XYZ file of C-alpha atoms in Angstrom:
156
model
C -28.096 6.784 -19.401
C -24.852 4.431 -19.854
C -25.688 1.001 -19.442
C -23.619 -1.010 -16.696
C -22.352 -4.303 -16.211
C -20.016 -6.377 -13.333
C -17.368 -4.775 -15.526
C -17.918 -1.374 -15.659
C -15.042 0.825 -14.034
C -14.791 4.341 -13.054
C -11.200 6.021 -12.253
C -10.209 6.923 -8.893
C -8.452 10.218 -8.536
C -4.844 8.838 -8.613
C -5.880 7.199 -11.955
C -6.414 3.367 -10.935
C -9.345 2.010 -12.400
C -11.971 0.006 -9.748
C -14.767 -1.833 -11.220
C -18.013 0.203 -9.918
C -19.376 -2.732 -8.433
C -17.734 -5.403 -5.715
C -18.706 -8.638 -3.806
C -17.964 -7.798 0.159
C -17.128 -10.540 2.711
C -18.149 -8.632 5.505
C -20.369 -11.378 7.098
C -19.063 -15.232 5.227
C -17.459 -15.969 8.857
C -16.863 -19.528 7.694
C -14.545 -20.547 5.445
C -15.669 -22.978 3.281
C -18.536 -20.802 2.506
C -17.038 -17.325 1.766
C -14.569 -18.949 -0.306
C -17.865 -20.802 -2.370
C -19.184 -17.901 -2.598
C -16.791 -15.735 -3.998
C -16.020 -18.852 -6.332
C -19.521 -18.115 -7.549
C -19.456 -14.149 -7.316
C -16.277 -14.513 -9.545
C -18.088 -17.350 -11.646
C -20.910 -14.571 -12.540
C -18.648 -12.022 -13.723
C -17.766 -9.775 -11.005
C -13.879 -9.088 -10.657
C -13.851 -6.900 -7.416
C -13.967 -9.028 -4.104
C -13.742 -6.106 -0.972
C -12.127 -7.964 2.235
C -10.703 -6.918 5.584
C -8.438 -7.900 8.284
C -11.485 -7.669 10.795
C -13.764 -10.002 8.747
C -12.066 -12.566 9.193
C -11.453 -14.101 6.387
C -8.692 -12.800 3.807
C -7.549 -16.725 4.035
C -10.516 -17.691 2.177
C -10.935 -15.071 -0.088
C -7.255 -15.728 -1.714
C -7.940 -19.518 -1.621
C -11.247 -18.498 -4.354
C -8.582 -16.741 -5.850
C -6.045 -19.132 -6.548
C -8.890 -21.571 -7.475
C -10.576 -19.252 -10.076
C -7.954 -19.608 -11.832
C -8.603 -16.292 -13.320
C -5.041 -13.750 -13.643
C -4.416 -12.151 -10.133
C -4.120 -8.886 -12.077
C -8.117 -9.351 -14.037
C -9.582 -9.547 -10.048
C -9.465 -5.827 -8.473
C -8.952 -7.076 -4.512
C -9.871 -4.683 -1.434
C -8.920 -4.994 1.637
C -8.968 -2.729 5.004
C -6.271 -2.018 8.114
C -8.533 -1.667 10.919
C -7.745 0.554 13.826
C -5.769 -1.354 16.296
C -2.763 -1.486 13.518
C -2.703 2.283 12.421
C 1.020 3.252 14.319
C 3.418 3.192 10.872
C 5.068 0.068 11.859
C 2.135 -2.207 12.611
C 0.468 -1.037 9.445
C 3.571 -2.158 7.657
C 2.946 -5.440 9.035
C -0.741 -5.450 8.981
C -0.777 -5.502 5.227
C 2.383 -7.631 4.680
C 0.246 -10.336 6.992
C -2.981 -9.498 5.098
C -0.927 -10.454 1.828
C 0.618 -13.754 3.044
C -2.973 -14.418 4.480
C -5.023 -13.448 0.880
C -1.657 -14.903 -0.405
C -1.039 -12.438 -3.482
C 2.002 -10.284 -3.839
C -0.261 -6.956 -4.250
C -3.790 -5.547 -3.280
C -5.591 -3.065 -5.298
C -6.897 -0.624 -2.829
C -6.189 -0.801 0.932
C -8.277 1.363 3.501
C -7.990 2.754 6.739
C -11.490 0.980 7.770
C -12.937 3.107 10.303
C -11.974 6.925 11.518
C -9.849 7.549 14.662
C -9.555 10.513 16.305
C -5.675 9.994 17.231
C -2.327 10.711 16.132
C -1.986 7.310 14.343
C -4.420 8.116 11.804
C -1.743 10.370 10.280
C 1.117 7.989 10.404
C -1.950 5.321 8.987
C -1.536 7.885 6.060
C 2.077 7.732 6.009
C 2.239 3.841 6.244
C -0.462 3.344 2.908
C 2.232 5.916 1.341
C 5.065 4.170 1.884
C 3.305 0.690 1.032
C 2.497 2.261 -2.781
C 5.852 2.846 -3.111
C 6.932 -0.400 -2.483
C 4.389 -1.995 -4.825
C 2.324 -3.349 -1.911
C -0.682 -1.385 -2.801
C -1.940 0.104 -5.734
C -4.306 2.631 -4.199
C -5.052 4.202 -0.762
C -8.186 4.870 0.751
C -11.106 5.146 3.506
C -13.661 3.368 4.551
C -16.643 4.642 6.960
C -15.362 8.570 7.063
C -17.591 10.814 6.408
C -17.738 13.791 4.058
C -17.429 16.456 7.413
C -15.026 14.387 8.982
C -12.678 14.281 5.586
C -13.521 17.870 5.137
C -12.193 18.886 8.337
C -9.279 17.119 8.811
C -5.485 18.522 7.422
C -4.357 15.192 6.537
C -7.150 14.914 3.703
């Protein structure tokens, strides 16, 4: 069995390397607590931070990233597009807003946060492709989608 550590990566289907272990900030609502936790995680060697618009802590994550002194390209940043922003133009605007809150020019992984049975799902996926072409995201994916849902959806 191979030895794994906080820097161990796996290659996603698009060739992007993602740290296999990441630090998630889902329930860190207080900005100072979130910032401190992310700084501590980065100090311990984590190089993947996972947040989302709906968590309400992207600003705190961005502040920690800047305060850490670690070059941006050395930290893998994931955030997520909330289902209320799945319409094409809304998705583009939501990504810009997340980038602004995070204080970064791009995120490494942008996920459709939750599955919906709406036509906007296809619009959101098309928006993610546009965002990738524009260099605002390096990779796109989904979160909380079941395998069955992915297998049965023509988009995936």
